[in-house]
mmCIF file with all atom_site columns, C-alpha atoms in Angstrom:
data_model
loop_
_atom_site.group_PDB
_atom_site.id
_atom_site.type_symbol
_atom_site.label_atom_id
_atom_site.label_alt_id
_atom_site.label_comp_id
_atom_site.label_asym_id
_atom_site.label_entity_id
_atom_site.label_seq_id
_atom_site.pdbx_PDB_ins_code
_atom_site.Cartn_x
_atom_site.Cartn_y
_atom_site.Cartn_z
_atom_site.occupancy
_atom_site.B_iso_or_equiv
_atom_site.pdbx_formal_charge
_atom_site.auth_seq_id
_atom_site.auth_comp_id
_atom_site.auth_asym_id
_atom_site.auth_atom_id
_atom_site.pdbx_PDB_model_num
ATOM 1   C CA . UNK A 1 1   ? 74.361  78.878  105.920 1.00 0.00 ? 1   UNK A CA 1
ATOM 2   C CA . UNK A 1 2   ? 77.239  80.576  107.329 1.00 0.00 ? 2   UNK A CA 1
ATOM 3   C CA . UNK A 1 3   ? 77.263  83.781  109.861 1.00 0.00 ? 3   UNK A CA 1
ATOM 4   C CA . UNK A 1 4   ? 78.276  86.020  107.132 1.00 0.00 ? 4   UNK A CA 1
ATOM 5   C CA . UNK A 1 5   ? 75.259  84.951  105.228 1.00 0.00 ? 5   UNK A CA 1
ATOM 6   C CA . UNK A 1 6   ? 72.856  85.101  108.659 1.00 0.00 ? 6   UNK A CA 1
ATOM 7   C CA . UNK A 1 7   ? 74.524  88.741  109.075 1.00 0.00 ? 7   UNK A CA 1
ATOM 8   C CA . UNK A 1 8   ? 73.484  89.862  105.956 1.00 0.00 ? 8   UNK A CA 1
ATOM 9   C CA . UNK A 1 9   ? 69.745  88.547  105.788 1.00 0.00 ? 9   UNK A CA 1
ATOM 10  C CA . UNK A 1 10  ? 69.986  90.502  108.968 1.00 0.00 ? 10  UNK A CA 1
ATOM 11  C CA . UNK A 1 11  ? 70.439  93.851  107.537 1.00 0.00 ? 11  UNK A CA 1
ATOM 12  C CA . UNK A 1 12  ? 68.754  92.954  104.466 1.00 0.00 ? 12  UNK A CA 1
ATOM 13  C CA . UNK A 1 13  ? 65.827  92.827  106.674 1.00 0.00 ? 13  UNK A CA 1
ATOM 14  C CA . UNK A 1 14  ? 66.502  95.472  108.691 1.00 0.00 ? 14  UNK A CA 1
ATOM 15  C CA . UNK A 1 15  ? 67.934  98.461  106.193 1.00 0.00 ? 15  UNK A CA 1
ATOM 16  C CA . UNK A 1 16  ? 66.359  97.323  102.865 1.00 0.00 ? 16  UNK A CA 1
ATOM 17  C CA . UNK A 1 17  ? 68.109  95.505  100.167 1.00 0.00 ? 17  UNK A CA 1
ATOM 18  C CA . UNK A 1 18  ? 69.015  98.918  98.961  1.00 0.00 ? 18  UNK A CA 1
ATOM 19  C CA . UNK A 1 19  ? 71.402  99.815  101.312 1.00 0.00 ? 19  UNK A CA 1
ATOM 20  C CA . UNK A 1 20  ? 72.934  96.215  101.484 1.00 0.00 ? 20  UNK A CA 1
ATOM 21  C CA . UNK A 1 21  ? 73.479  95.139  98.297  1.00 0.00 ? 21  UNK A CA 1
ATOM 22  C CA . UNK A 1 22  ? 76.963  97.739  97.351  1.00 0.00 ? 22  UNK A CA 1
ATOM 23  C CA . UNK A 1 23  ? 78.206  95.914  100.515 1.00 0.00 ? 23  UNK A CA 1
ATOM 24  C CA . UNK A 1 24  ? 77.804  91.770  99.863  1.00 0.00 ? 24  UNK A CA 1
ATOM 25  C CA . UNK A 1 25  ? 80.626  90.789  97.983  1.00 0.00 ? 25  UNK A CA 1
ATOM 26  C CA . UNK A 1 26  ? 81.630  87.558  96.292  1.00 0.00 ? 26  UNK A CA 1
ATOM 27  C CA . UNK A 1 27  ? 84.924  87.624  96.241  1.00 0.00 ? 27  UNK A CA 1
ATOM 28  C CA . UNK A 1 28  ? 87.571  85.807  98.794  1.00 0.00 ? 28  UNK A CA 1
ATOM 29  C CA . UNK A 1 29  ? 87.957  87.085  102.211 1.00 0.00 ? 29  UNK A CA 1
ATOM 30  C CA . UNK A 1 30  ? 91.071  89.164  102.012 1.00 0.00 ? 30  UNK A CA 1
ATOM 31  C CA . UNK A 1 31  ? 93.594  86.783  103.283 1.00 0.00 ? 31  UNK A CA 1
ATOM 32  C CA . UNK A 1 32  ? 93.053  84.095  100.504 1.00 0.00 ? 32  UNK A CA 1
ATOM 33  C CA . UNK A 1 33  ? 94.837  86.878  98.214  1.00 0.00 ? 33  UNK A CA 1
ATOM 34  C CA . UNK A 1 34  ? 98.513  86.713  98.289  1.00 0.00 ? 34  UNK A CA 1
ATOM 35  C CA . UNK A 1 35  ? 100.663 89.705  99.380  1.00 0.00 ? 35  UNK A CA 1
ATOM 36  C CA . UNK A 1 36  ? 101.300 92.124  96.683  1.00 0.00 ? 36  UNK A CA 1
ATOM 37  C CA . UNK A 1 37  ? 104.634 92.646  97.679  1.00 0.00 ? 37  UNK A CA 1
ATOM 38  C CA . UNK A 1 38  ? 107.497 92.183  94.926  1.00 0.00 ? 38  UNK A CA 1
ATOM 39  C CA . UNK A 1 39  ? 110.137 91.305  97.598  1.00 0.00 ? 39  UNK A CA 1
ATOM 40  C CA . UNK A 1 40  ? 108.240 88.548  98.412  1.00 0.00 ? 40  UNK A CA 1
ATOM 41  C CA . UNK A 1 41  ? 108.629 84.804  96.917  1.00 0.00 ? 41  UNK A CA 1
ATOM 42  C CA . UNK A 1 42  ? 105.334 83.907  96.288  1.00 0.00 ? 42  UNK A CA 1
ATOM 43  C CA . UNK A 1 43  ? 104.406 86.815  94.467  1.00 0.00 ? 43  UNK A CA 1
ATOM 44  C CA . UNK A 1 44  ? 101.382 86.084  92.628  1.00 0.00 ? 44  UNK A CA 1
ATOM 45  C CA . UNK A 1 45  ? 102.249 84.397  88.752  1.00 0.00 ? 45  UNK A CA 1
ATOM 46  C CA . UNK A 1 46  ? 100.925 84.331  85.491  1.00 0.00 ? 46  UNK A CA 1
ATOM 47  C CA . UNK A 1 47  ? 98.778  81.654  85.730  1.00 0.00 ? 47  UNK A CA 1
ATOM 48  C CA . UNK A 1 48  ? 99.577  80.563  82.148  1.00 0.00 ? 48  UNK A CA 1
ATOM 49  C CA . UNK A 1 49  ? 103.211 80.494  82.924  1.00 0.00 ? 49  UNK A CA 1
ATOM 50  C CA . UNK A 1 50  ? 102.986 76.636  83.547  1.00 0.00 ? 50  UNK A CA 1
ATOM 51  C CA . UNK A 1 51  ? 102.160 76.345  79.803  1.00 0.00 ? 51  UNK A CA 1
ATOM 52  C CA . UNK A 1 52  ? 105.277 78.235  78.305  1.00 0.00 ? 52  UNK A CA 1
ATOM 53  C CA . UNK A 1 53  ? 108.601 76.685  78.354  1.00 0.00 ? 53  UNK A CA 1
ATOM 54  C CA . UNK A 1 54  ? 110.174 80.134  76.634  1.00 0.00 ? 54  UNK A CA 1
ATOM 55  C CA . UNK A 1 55  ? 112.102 82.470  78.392  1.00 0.00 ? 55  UNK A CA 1
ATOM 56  C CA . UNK A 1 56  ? 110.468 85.715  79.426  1.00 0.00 ? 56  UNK A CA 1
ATOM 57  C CA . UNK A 1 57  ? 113.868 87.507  80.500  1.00 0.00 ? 57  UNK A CA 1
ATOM 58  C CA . UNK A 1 58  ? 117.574 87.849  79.823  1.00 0.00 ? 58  UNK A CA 1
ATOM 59  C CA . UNK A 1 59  ? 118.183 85.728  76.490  1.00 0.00 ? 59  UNK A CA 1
ATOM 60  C CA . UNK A 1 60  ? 121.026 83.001  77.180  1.00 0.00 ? 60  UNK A CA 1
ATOM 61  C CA . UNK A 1 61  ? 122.080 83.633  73.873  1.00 0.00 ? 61  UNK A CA 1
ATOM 62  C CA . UNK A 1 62  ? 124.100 86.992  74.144  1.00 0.00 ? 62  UNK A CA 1
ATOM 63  C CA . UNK A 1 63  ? 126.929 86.907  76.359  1.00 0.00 ? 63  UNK A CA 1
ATOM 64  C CA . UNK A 1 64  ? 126.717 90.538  77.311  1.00 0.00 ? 64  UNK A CA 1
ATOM 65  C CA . UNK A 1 65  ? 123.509 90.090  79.704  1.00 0.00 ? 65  UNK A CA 1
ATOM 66  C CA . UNK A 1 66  ? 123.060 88.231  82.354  1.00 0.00 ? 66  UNK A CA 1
ATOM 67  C CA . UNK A 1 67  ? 120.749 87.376  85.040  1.00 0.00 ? 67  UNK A CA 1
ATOM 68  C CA . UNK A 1 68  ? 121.284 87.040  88.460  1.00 0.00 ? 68  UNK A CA 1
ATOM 69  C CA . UNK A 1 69  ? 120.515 83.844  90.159  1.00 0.00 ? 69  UNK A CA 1
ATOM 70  C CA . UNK A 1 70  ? 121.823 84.159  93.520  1.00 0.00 ? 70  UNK A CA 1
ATOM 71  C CA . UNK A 1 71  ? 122.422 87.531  96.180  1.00 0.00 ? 71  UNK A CA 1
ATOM 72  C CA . UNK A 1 72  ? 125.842 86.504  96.683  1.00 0.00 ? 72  UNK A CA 1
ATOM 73  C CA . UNK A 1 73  ? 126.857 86.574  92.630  1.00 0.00 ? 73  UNK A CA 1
ATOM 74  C CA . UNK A 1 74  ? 125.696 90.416  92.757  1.00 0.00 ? 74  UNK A CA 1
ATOM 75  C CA . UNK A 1 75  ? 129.172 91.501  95.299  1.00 0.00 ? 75  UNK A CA 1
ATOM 76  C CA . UNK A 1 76  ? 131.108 89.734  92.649  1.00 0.00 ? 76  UNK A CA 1
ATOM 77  C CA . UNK A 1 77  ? 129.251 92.556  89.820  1.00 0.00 ? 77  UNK A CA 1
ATOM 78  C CA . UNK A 1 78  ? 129.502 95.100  91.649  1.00 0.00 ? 78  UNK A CA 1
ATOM 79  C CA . UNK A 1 79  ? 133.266 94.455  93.318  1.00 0.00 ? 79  UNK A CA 1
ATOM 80  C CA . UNK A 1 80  ? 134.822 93.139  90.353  1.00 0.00 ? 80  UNK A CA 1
ATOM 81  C CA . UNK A 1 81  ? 132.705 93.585  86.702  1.00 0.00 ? 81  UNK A CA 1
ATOM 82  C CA . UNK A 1 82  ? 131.923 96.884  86.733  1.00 0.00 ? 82  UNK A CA 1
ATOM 83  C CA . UNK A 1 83  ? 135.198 98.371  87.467  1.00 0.00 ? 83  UNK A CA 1
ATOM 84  C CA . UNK A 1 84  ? 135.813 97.652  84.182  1.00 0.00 ? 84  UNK A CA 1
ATOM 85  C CA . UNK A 1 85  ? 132.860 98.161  82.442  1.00 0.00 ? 85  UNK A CA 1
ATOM 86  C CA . UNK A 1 86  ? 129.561 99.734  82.931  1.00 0.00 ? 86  UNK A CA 1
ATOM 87  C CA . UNK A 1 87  ? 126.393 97.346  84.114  1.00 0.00 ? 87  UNK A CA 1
ATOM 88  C CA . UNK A 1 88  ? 123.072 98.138  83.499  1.00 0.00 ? 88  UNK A CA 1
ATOM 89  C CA . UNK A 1 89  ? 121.163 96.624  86.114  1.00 0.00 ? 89  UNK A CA 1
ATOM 90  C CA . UNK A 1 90  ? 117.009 96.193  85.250  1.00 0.00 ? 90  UNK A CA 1
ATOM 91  C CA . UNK A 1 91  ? 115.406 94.845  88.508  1.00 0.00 ? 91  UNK A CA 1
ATOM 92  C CA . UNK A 1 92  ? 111.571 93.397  87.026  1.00 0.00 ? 92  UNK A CA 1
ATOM 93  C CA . UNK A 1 93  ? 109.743 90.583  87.801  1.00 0.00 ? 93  UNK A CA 1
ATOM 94  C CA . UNK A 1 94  ? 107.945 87.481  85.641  1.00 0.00 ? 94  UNK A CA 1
ATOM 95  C CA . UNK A 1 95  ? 104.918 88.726  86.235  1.00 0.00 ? 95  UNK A CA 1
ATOM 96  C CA . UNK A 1 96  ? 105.286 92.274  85.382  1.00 0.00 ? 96  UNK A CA 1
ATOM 97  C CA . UNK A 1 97  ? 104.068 93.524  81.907  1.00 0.00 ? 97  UNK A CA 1
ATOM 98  C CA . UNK A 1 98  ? 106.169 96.791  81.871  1.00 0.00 ? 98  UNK A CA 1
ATOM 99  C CA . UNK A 1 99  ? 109.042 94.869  82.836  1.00 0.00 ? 99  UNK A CA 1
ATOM 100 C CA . UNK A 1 100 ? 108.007 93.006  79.536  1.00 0.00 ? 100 UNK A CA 1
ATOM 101 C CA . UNK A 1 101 ? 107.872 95.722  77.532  1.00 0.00 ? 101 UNK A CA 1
ATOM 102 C CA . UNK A 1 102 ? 110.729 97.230  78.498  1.00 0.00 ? 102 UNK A CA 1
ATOM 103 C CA . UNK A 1 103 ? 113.265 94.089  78.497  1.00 0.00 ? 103 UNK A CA 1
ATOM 104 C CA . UNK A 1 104 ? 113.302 93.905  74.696  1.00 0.00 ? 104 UNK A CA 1
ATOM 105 C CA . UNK A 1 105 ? 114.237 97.753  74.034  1.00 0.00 ? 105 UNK A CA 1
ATOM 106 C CA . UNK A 1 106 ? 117.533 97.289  76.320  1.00 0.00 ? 106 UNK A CA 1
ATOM 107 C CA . UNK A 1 107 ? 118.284 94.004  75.514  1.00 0.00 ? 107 UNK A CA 1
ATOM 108 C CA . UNK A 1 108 ? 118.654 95.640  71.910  1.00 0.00 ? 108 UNK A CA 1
ATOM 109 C CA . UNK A 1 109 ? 120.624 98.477  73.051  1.00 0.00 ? 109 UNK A CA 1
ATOM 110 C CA . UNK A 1 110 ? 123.174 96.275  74.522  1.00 0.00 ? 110 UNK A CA 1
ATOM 111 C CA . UNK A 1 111 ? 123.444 93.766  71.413  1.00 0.00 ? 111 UNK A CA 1
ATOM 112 C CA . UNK A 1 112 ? 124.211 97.339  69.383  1.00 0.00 ? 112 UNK A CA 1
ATOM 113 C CA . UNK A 1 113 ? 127.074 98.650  71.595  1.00 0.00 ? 113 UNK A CA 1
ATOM 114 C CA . UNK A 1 114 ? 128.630 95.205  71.020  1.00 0.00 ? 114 UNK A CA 1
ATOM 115 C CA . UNK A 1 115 ? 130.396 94.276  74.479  1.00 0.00 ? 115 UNK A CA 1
ATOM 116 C CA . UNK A 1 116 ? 131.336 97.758  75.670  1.00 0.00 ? 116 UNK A CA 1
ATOM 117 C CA . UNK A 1 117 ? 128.475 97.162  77.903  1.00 0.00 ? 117 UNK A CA 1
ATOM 118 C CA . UNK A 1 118 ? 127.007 94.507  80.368  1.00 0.00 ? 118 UNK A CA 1
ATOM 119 C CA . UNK A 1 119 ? 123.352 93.765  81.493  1.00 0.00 ? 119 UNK A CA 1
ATOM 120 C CA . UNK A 1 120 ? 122.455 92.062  84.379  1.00 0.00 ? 120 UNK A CA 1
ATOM 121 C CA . UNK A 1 121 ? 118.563 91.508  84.966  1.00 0.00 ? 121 UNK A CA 1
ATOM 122 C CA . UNK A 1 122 ? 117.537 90.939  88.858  1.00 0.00 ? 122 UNK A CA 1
ATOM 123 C CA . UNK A 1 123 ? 114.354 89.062  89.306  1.00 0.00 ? 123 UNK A CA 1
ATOM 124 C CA . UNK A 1 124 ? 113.155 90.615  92.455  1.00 0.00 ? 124 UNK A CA 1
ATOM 125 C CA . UNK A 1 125 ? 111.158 87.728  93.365  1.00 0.00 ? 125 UNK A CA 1
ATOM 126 C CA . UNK A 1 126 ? 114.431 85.669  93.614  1.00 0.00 ? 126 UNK A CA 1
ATOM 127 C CA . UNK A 1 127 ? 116.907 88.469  94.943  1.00 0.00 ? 127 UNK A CA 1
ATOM 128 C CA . UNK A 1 128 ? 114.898 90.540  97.054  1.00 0.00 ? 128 UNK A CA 1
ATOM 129 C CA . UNK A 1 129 ? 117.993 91.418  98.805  1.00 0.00 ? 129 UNK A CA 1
ATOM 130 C CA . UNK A 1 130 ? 119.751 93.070  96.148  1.00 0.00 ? 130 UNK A CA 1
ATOM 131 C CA . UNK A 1 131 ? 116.797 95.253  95.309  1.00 0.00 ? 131 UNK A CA 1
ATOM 132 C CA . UNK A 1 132 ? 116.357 96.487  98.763  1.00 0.00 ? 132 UNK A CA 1
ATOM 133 C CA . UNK A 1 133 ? 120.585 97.172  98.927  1.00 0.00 ? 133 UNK A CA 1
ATOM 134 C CA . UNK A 1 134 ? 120.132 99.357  95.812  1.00 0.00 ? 134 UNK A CA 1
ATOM 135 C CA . UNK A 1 135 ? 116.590 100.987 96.938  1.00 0.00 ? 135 UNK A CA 1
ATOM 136 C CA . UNK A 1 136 ? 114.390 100.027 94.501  1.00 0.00 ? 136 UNK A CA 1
ATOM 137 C CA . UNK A 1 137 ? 110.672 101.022 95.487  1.00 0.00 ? 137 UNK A CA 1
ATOM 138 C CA . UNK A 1 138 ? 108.947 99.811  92.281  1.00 0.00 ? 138 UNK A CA 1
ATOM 139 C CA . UNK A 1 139 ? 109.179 97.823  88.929  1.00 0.00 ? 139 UNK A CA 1
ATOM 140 C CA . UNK A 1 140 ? 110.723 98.147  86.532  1.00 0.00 ? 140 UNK A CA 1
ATOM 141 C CA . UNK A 1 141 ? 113.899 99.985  87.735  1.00 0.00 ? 141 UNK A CA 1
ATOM 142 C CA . UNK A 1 142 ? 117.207 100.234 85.758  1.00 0.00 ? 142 UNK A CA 1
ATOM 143 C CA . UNK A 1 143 ? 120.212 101.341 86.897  1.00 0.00 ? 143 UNK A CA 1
ATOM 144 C CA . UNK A 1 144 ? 123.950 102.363 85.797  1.00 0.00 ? 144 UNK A CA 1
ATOM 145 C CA . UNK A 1 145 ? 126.565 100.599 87.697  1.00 0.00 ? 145 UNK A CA 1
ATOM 146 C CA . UNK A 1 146 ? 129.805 101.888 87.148  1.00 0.00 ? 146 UNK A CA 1
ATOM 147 C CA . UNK A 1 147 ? 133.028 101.514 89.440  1.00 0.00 ? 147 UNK A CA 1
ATOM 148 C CA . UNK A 1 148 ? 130.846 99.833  92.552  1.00 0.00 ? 148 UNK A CA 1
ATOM 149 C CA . UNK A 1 149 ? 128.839 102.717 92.785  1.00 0.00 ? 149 UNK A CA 1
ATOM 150 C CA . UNK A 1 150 ? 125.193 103.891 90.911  1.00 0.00 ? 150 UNK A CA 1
ATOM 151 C CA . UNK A 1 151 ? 125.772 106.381 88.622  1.00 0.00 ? 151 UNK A CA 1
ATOM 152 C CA . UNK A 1 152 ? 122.289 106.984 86.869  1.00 0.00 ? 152 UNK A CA 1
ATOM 153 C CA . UNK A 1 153 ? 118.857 105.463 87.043  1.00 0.00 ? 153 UNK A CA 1
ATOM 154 C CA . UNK A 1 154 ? 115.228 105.621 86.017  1.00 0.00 ? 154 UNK A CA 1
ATOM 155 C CA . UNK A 1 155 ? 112.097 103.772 87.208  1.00 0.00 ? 155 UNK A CA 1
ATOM 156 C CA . UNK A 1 156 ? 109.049 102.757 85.050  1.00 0.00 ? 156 UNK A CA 1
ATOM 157 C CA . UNK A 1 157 ? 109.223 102.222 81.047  1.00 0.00 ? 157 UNK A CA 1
ATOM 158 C CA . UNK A 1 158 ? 110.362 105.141 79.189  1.00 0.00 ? 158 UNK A CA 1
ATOM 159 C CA . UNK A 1 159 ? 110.677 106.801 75.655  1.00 0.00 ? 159 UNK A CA 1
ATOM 160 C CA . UNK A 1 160 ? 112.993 105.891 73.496  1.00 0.00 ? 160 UNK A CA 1
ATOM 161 C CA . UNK A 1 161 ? 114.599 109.034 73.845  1.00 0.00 ? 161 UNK A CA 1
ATOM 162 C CA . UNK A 1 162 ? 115.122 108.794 77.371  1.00 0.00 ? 162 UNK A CA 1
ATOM 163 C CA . UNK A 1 163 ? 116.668 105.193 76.614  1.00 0.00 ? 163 UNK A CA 1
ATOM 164 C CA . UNK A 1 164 ? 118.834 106.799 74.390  1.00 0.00 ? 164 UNK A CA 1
ATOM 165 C CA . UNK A 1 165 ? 120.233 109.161 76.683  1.00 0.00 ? 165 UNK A CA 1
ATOM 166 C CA . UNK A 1 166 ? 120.518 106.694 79.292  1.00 0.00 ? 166 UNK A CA 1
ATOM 167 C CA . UNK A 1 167 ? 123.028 104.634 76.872  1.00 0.00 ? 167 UNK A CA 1
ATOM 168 C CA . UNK A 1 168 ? 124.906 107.421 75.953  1.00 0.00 ? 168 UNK A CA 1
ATOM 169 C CA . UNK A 1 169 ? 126.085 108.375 79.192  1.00 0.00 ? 169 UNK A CA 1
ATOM 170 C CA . UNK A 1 170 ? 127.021 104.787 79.715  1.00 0.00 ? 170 UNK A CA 1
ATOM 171 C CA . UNK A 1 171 ? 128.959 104.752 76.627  1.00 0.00 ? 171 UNK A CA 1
ATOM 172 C CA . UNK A 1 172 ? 131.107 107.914 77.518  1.00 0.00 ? 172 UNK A CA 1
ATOM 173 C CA . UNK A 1 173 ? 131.896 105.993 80.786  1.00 0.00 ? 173 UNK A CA 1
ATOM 174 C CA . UNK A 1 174 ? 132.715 102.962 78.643  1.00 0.00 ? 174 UNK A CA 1
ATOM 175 C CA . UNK A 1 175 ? 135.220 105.209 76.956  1.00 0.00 ? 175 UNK A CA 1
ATOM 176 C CA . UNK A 1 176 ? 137.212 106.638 79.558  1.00 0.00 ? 176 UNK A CA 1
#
């Protein structure tokens, strides 16, 4: 018998088991839970992720997105790439189920504008660094890169509409 357990016998005995029992817990003492914090590396994962060999993000198929790998690859984007095209830039994590969601709907958008535009996908998890440079406070975040600088961006998963929109102005800065 622990001291926890000796505590709570204690008030048990004391208060009634009323006005103990909304207070014993069996769950893990808060420090066996890992930090919830996207910008760190051991972020918690899917714990069926050790089953799937498939790709969640950024299809290796398409030559028109990317994903970033390493911090130092995203100077070369943003120095280099998109002064001559526009980037969209989706910062989302493996274990994040809008990030899911939303993944498919712009990797579609891309496909259908046919190499006018580029999309790099940042795992946060694994560039941290580059998510913090552009300000990104939650996932999923997208952003239009354009000329080094951010032109447009949204956070969350959107409407189709709003996708939409975000394309076209990408497209008339394609154009120009």
């Amino acid at each position: 018998m622990c001291i926890r357990d000796r505590f709570n016998i204690h008030r048990m005995i004391r208060f009634g088991f009323k006005r103990i029992l909304p207070a014993v817990s069996l769950a893990k003492p808060f420090f066996a839970y890992p930090t919830m914090n996207f910008f760190n590396t051991a972020a918690i994962r899917s714990p069926f992720s050790m089953f799937s060999s498939k790709r969640l993000f950024a299809s290796t198929g398409n030559a028109y997105i990317k994903e970033l790998s390493k911090v130092s690859e995203w100077e070369t984007y943003l120095s280099t790439v998109s002064q001559e095209k526009p980037i969209i830039v989706q910062f989302h994590a493996s274990w994040c189920g809008p990030c899911k969601t939303l993944m498919p709907k712009l990797e579609e958008r891309v496909k259908k504008e046919g190499g006018k535009l580029m999309m790099l996908t940042v795992n946060v998890d694994k560039c941290g660094a580059v998510a913090q440079e552009v300000g990104v406070k939650a996932i999923p975040h997208v952003a239009l890169l354009h000329k080094g600088k951010i032109v447009d961006d949204f956070t969350g998963v959107q409407n189709m509409e709003i996708i939409i929109k975000f394309f076209s102005q990408a497209m008339k800065l394609a154009e120009k």
